[in-house]
XYZ file of C-alpha atoms in Angstrom:
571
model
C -45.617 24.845 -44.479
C -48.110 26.575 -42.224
C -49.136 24.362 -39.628
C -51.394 25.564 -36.599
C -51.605 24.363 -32.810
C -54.538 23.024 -33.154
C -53.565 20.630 -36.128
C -49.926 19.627 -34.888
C -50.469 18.981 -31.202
C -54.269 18.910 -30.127
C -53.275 17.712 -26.622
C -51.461 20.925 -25.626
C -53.948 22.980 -27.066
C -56.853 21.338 -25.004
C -54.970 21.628 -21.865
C -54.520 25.007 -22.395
C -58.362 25.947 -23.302
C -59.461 24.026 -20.114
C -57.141 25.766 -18.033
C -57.961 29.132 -19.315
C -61.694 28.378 -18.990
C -61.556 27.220 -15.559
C -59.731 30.233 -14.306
C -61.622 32.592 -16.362
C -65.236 31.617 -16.157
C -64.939 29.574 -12.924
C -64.324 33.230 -11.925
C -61.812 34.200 -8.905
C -63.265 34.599 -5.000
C -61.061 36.856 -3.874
C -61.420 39.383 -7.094
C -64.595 38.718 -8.032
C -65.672 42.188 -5.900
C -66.789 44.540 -8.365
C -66.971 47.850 -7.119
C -67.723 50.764 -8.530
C -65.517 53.012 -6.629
C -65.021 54.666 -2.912
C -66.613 58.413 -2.341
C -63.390 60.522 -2.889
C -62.763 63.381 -0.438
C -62.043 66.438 -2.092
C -60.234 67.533 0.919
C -56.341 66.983 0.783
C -55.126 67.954 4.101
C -54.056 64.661 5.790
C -50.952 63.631 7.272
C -48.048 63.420 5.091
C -47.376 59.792 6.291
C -49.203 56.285 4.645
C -52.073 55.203 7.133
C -51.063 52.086 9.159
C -53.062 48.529 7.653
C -53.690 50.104 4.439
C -53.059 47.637 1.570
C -55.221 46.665 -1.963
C -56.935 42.980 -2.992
C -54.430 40.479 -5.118
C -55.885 40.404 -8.243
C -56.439 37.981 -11.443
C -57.099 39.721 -14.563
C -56.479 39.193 -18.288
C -53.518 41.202 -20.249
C -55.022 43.671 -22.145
C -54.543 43.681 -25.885
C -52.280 46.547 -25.748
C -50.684 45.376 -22.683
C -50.043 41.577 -24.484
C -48.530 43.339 -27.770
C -45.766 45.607 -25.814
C -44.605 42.591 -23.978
C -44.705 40.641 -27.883
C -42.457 43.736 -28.976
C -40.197 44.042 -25.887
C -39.203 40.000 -26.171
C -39.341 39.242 -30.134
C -39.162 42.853 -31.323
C -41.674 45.643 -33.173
C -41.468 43.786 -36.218
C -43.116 40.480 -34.146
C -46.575 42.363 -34.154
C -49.919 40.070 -34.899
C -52.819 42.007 -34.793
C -55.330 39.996 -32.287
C -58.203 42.114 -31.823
C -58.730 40.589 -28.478
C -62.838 41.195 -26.585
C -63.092 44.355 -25.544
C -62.751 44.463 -21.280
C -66.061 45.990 -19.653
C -65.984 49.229 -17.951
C -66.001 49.706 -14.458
C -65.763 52.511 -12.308
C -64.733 54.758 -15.190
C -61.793 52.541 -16.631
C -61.524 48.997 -19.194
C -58.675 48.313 -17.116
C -60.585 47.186 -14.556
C -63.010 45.105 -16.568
C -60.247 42.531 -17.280
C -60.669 41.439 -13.945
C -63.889 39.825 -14.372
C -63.294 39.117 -17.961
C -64.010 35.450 -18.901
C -62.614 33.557 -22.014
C -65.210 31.719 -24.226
C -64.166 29.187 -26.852
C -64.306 31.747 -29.815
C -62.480 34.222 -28.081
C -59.674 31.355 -27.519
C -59.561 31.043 -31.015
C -58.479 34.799 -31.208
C -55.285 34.373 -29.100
C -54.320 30.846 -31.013
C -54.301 33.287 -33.955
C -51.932 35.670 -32.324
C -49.677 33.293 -30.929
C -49.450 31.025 -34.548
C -48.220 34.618 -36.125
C -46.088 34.909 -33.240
C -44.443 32.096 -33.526
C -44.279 31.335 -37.338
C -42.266 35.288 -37.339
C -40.258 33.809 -35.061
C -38.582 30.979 -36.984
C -39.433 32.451 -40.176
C -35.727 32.400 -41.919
C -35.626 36.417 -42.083
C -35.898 36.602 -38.241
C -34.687 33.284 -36.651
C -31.001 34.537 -36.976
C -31.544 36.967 -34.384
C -34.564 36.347 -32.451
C -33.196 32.379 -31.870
C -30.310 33.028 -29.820
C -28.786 29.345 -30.381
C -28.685 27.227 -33.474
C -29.514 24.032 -33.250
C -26.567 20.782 -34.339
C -29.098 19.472 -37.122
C -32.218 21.669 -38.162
C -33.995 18.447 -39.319
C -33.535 17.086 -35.789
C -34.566 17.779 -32.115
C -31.752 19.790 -30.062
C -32.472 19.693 -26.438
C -30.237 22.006 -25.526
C -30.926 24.616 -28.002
C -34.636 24.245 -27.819
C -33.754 24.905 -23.528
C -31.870 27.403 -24.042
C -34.749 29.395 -25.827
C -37.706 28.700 -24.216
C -36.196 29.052 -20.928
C -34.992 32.539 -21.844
C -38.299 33.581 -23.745
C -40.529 32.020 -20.827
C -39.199 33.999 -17.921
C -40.525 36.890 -20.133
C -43.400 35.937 -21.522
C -44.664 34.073 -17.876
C -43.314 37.487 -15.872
C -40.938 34.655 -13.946
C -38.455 32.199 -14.545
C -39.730 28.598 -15.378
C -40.257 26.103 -13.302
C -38.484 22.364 -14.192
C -41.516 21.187 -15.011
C -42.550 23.356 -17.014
C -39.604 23.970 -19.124
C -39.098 20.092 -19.780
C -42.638 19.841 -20.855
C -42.511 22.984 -23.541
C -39.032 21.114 -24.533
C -40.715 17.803 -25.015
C -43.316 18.849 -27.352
C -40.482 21.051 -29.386
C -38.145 17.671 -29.669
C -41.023 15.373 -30.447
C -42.762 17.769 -33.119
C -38.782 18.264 -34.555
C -38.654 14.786 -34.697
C -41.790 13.864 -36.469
C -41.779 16.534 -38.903
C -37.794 16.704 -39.301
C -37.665 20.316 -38.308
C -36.281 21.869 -35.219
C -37.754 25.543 -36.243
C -41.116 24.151 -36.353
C -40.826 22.032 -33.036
C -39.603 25.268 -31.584
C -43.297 26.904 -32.982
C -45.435 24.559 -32.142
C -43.945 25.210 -27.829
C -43.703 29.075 -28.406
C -47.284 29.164 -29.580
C -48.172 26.832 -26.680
C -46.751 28.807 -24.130
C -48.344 31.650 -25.753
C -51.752 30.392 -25.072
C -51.244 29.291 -21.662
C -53.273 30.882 -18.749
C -49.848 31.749 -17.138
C -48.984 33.974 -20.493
C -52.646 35.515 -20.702
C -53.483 36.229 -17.254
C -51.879 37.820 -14.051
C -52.631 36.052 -11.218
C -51.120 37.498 -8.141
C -49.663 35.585 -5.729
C -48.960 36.447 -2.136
C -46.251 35.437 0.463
C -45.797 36.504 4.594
C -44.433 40.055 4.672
C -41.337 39.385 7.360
C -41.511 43.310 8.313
C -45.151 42.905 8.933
C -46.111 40.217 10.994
C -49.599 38.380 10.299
C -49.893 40.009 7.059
C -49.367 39.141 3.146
C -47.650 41.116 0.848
C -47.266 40.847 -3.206
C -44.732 37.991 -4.178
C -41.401 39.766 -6.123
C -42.616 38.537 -9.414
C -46.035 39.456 -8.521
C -44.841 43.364 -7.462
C -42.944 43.598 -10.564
C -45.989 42.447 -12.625
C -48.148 45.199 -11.071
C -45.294 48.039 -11.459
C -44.971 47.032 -14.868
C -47.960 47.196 -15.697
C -49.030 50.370 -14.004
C -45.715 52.491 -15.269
C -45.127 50.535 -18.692
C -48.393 49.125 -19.342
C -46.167 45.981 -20.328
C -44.915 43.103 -18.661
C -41.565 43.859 -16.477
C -38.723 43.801 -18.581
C -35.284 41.750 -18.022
C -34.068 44.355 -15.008
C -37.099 44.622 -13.131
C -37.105 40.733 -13.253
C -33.617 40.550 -12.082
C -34.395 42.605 -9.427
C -37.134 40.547 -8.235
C -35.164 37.450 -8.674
C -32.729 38.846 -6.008
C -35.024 39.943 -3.939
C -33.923 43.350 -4.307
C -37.377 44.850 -5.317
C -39.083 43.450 -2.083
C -36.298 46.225 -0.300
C -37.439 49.380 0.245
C -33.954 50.956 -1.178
C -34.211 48.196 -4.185
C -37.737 48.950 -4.786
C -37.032 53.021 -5.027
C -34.862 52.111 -7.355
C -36.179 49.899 -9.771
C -39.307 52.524 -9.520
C -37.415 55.610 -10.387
C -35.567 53.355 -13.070
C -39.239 52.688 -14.593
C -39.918 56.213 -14.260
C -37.010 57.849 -16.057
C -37.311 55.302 -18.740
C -38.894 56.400 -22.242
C -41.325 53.153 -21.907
C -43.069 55.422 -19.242
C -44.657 57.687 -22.240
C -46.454 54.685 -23.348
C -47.481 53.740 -19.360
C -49.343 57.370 -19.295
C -50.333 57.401 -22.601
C -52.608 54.322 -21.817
C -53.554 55.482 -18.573
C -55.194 58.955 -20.115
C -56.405 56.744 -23.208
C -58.371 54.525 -20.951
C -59.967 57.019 -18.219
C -61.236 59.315 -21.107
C -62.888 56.880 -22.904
C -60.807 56.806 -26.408
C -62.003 53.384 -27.274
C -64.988 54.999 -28.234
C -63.055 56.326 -31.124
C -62.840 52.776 -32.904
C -66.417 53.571 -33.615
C -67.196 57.211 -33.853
C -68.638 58.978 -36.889
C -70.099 62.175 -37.990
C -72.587 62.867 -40.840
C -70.597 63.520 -43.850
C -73.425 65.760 -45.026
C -73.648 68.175 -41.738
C -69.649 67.787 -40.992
C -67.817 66.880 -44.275
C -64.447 67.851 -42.815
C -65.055 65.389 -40.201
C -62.956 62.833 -41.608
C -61.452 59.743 -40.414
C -58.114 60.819 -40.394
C -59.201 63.743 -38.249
C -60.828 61.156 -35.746
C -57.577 59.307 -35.255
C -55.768 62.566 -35.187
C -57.503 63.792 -32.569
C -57.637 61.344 -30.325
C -53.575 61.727 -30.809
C -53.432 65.223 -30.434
C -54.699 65.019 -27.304
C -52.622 62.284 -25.932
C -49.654 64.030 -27.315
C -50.320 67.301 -25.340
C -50.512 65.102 -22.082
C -47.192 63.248 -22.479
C -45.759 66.349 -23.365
C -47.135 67.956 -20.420
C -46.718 65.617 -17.850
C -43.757 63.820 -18.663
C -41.988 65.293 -20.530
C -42.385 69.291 -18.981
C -43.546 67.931 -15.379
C -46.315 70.111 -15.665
C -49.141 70.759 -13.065
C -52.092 68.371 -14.090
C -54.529 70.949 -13.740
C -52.559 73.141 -16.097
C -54.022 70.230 -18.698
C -57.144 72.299 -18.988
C -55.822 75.871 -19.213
C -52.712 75.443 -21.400
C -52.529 76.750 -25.345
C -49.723 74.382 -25.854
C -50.866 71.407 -27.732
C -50.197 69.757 -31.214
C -51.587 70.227 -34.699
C -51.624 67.761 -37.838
C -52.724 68.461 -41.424
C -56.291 66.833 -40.920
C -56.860 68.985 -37.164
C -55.796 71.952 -39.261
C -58.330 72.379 -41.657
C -60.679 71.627 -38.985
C -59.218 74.254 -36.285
C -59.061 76.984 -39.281
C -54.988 77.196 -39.343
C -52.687 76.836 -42.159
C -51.645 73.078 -42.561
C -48.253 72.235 -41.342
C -46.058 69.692 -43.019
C -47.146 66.588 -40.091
C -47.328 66.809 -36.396
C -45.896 70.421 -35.059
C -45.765 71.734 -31.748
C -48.760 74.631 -31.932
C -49.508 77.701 -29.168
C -53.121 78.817 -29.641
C -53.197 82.875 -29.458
C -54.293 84.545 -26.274
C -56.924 85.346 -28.526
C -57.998 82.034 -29.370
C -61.303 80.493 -28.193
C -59.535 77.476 -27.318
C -57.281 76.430 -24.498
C -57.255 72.810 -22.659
C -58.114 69.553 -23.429
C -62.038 70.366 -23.078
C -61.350 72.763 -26.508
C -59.967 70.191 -28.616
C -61.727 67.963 -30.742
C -61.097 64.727 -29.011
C -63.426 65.885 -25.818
C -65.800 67.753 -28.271
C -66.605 64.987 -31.276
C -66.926 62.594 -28.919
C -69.406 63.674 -26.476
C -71.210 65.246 -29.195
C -73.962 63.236 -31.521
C -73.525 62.063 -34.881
C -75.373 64.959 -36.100
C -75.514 67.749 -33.298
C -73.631 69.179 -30.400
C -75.131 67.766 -26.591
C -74.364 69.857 -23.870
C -76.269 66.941 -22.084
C -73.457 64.329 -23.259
C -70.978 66.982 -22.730
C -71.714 67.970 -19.299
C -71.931 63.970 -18.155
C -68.325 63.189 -19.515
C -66.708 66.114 -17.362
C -68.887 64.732 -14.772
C -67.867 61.246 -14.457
C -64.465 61.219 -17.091
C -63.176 64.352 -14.724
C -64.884 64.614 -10.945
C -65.913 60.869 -10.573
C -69.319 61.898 -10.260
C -72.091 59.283 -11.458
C -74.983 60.871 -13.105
C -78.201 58.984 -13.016
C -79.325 57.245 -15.881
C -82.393 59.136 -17.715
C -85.546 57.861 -16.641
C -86.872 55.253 -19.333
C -89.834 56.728 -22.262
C -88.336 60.150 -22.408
C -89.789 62.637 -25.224
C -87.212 63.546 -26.988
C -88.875 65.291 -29.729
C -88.353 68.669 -29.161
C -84.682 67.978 -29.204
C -84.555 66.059 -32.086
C -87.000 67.458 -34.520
C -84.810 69.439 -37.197
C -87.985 71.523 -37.672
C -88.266 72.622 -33.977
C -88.840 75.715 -33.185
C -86.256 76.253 -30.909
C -82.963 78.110 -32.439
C -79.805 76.813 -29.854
C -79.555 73.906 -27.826
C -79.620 76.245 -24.667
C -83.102 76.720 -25.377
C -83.800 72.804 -26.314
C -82.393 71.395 -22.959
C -84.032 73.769 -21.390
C -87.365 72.263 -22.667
C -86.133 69.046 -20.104
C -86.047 71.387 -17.153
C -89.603 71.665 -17.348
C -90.487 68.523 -17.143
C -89.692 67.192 -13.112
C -88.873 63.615 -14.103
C -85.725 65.145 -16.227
C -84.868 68.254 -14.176
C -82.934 66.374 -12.030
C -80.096 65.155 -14.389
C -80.248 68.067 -16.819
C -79.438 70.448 -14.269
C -76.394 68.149 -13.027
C -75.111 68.188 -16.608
C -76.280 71.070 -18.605
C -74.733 74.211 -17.103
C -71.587 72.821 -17.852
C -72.305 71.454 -20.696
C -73.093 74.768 -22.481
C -69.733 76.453 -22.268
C -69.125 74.031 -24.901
C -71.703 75.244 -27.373
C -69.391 77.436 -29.029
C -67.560 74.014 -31.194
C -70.239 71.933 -33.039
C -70.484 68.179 -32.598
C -67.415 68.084 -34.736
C -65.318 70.675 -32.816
C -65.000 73.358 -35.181
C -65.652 77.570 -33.586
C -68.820 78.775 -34.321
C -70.726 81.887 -32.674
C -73.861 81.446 -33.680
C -76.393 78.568 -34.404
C -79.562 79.042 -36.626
C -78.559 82.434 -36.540
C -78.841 82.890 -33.364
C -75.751 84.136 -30.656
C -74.208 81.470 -28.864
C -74.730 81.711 -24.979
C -71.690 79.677 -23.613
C -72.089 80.478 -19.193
C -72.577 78.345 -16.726
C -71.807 77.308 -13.405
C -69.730 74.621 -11.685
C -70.363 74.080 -7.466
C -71.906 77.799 -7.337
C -68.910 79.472 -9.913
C -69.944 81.193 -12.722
C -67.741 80.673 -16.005
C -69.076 81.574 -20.296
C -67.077 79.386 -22.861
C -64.702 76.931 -22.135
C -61.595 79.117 -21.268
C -63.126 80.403 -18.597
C -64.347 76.723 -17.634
C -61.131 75.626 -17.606
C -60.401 77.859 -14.924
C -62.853 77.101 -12.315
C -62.524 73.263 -13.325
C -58.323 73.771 -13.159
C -59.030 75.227 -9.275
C -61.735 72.515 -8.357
C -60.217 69.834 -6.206
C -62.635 67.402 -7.629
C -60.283 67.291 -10.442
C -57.523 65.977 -8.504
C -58.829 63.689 -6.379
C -60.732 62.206 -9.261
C -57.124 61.615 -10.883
C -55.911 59.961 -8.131
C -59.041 57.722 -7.418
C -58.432 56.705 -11.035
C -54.428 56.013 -11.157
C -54.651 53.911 -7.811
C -57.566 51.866 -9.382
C -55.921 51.541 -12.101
C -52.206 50.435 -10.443
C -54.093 48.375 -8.258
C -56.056 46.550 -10.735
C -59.528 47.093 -9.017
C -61.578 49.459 -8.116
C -61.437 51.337 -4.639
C -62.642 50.444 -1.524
C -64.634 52.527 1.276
C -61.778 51.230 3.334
C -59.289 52.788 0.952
C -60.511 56.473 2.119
C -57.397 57.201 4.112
C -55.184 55.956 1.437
C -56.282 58.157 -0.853
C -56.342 61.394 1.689
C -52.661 60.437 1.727
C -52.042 60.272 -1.811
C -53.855 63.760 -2.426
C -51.671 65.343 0.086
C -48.548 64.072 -1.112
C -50.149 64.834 -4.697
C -50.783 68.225 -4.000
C -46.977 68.743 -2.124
C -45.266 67.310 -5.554
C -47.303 70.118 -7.132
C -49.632 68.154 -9.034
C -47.113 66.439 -10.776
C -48.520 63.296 -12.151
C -44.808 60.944 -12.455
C -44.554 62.012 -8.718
C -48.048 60.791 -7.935
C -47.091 57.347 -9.545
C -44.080 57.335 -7.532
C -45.911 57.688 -4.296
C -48.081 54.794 -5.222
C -45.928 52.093 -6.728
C -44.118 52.506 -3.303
C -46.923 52.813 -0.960
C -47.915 49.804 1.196
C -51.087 50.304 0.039
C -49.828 49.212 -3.650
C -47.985 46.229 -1.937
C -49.467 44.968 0.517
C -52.628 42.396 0.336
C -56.214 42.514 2.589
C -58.628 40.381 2.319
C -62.036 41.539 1.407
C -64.295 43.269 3.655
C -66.979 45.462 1.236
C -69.746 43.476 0.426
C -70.868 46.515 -1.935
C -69.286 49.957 -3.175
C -69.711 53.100 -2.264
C -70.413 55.343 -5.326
C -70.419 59.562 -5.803
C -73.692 60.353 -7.356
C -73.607 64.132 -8.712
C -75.706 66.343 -7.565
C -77.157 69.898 -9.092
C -75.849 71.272 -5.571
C -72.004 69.998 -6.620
């Protein structure tokens, strides 16, 4: 029998929807700053030591839905996997992650996590799993066990809640498993009806940071242990901290400078770290967009699903690889012929079709080389039915220099772009039909030049040299260097420090769980220095900031309003 929360113990159920709406829509005073993001120096010559009062805001924000299923796999296993389709996070300052922090929880989307949590918990003491995932068994399964019912909840609580219990808490989770047990003569359902409360609780859904008096740092707060291991966790893992990190903040050991290297180069080594980056790099370039990207079948029938969800792999593939697994040089990312090929990308890239997913080396030869050449970049910043060097050019922009381009002025004429009849043969010459009017100039010639060295792959990614008949012109120019196609835009964009410091605005904002702060300026000199000393190396760069002070250590607010990069045609 398939019994839900709602219809076996209303009371617990209430008390957790008014809990989770009065943190989430009451809203939070101290994180309620939404910034768009600090002007990033592109200069990295600063002192190789942290600036003194540097520190970040203590945050509350809701798991992501990613984030909430590894945790669900790390404590019941992959095979405990509900698919909740949780609301979609807004974006801010380039990333969803920081979007949760705002987030509020309406009724219906309440309803979504009940779901999650009542397949959660019915896996759980399903009879094919309970052997294993129950680590107790209880005297009589048509009765309440007290001890048994402990036993589990405390164990699977200090996971799920990120800490260990409190007494009150456990005994009321254990009261409503012994009193369902008893009035239903089950102990597996009792045990359901608390897992798939605690699932639902605000203290399961949301992180909210708590602070404590940093004793080497008189006057000032610092992250709680549970708290810091929260925040690594979910900046390395993109999961909640596992049973070692815990253990290490339940001895204190991760508030030590020597215990917190090493629970941070434990994090780092392990494999868990792939899927830490992977969601990083998902989530700064935009890859939810994916979910609802299409092509016209008619213009680009090779466009296929499957190649849409192979992309977006491919590309995600060739960073891991890169990154973790090589230690590569970010900026290598956008010169490198080393990447990945599936059946679907084949057909699309013109190469023979290899049994599944192979390690592929474009040919010095090749037209392609760096992320900007594969499809992912291309299909998405491309229209349904054209290429845009417009698009194009505003995704490396903002996705890759943290540049904001200005929204295009409202009642623009579009027409001579989008009339299939119009007389103009490339897009080069359609854009260029926006440079003469003033009130478009502006933007167009922030975009466009670099846009255009991608007009040699259609809005679907696939080589052409020619449109309409007419010879591709693929140069450009990026802060006063001249480049033609995107291997040679690689290049200048591989030796612009832009890119770097936009990477680094992006991971601490990320780690932190907000965006940055004019205040944060120094900080992030710092961490481009020691960036740029590690070589670029991106699991060095995360090193540096899960132990910075900065990461750590709590400020109250001073910005009453952000301080944004606007591009420029002169950058």
């Amino acid at each position: 029998m398939r019994l839900r929360l709602s219809e076996r113990c209303p009371r617990l159920l209430a008390s957790a929807a008014a809990l989770l709406a009065t943190i989430a829509l009451g809203s939070y005073s101290e994180t309620s700053i939404a910034s768009q993001g600090a002007a990033t120096s592109h200069q990295t010559q600063a002192p190789l030591q942290e600036p003194q009062d540097t520190g970040s805001l203590n945050r509350l924000r809701l798991l992501s839905e990613e984030q909430y299923l590894n945790t669900v796999r790390y404590v019941f296993g992959p095979d405990v996997a509900p698919e909740p389709h949780f609301p979609p996070a807004q974006r801010r300052d380039g990333l969803l992650a920081l979007g949760s922090s705002i987030t509020g929880v309406t009724t219906a989307q309440l309803e979504l996590y009940q779901k999650a949590a009542v397949t959660i918990a019915n896996t759980v003491v399903d009879p094919k799993y309970r052997a294993f995932l129950i680590t107790c068994k209880p005297r009589n399964e048509k009765k309440a066990d007290k001890a048994c019912a402990s036993q589990f909840l405390k164990e699977k609580g200090r996971l799920l809640n990120r800490r260990p219990l409190t007494r009150n808490e456990l005994d009321a989770f254990v009261a409503e498993a012994n009193k369902t047990a008893d009035q239903l003569k089950d102990f597996y359902v009792g045990i359901g009806v608390a897992l798939e409360a605690m699932l639902v609780s605000p203290n399961v859904l949301f992180v909210a940071e708590a602070t404590e008096p940093d004793p080497a740092r008189p006057g000032r707060q610092r992250l709680d242990a549970f708290s810091l291991a929260t925040r690594m966790s979910l900046f390395l893992w993109n999961a909640a901290p596992d049973d070692n990190v815990l253990k290490a903040a339940e001895s204190g050991e991760i508030q030590t400078p020597e215990g917190r290297a090493r629970v941070v180069d434990m994090m780092l080594s392990s494999r868990r770290l792939d899927a830490g980056v992977r969601a990083f790099f998902d989530d700064m370039f935009g890859f939810d967009d994916f979910n609802s990207l299409s092509k016209d079948p008619a213009t680009y029938p090779q466009f296929t699903g499957q190649v849409a969800q192979d992309a977006r792999e491919q590309t995600l593939r060739t960073i891991v690889d890169h990154l973790v697994n090589k230690r590569g040089d970010y900026r290598d990312l956008f010169t490198t012929r080393e990447t990945f090929i599936s059946p679907a990308l084949a057909v699309l890239y013109g190469e023979p079709a290899p049994a599944g997913w192979t390690p592929y080396t474009d040919p010095p030869d090749s037209p392609r080389a760096g992320l900007l050449s594969q499809v992912s970049f291309l299909a998405l910043h491309s229209h349904p039915t054209r290429s845009s060097p417009t698009l194009r050019g505003k995704a490396l922009r903002e996705t890759l220099l943290c540049q904001r381009v200005p929204p295009p002025p409202p009642n623009v004429d579009f027409s001579a772009v989008d009339n299939p009849d119009s007389p103009f043969a490339t897009q080069r010459e359609r854009v260029a039909f926006h440079l003469k009017n003033p009130v478009c100039a502006g933007c167009h010639k922030i975009t466009d030049p670099m846009g255009l060295a991608l007009e040699n792959f259609d809005s679907s990614g696939r080589f052409r040299e020619e449109e309409r008949g007419s010879k591709i012109d693929a140069s450009g120019t990026l802060d006063g260097k001249s480049f033609s196609g995107v291997v040679s835009l690689g290049k200048v964009l591989h030796d612009n420090p832009g890119l770097t410091s936009c990477l680094v605005q992006r991971i601490y904002s990320y780690g932190a769980g907000g965006a940055v702060r004019p205040e944060d300026k120094k900080t992030l000199e710092y961490f481009n220095a020691r960036f740029a000393e590690a070589g670029y190396r991106v699991p060095d760069l995360l090193r540096t900031i899960a132990l910075s002070n900065a990461f750590s250590e709590i400020v109250a607010p001073k910005s009453p309003a952000p301080a944004v990069t606007t591009a420029s045609a002169t950058n």
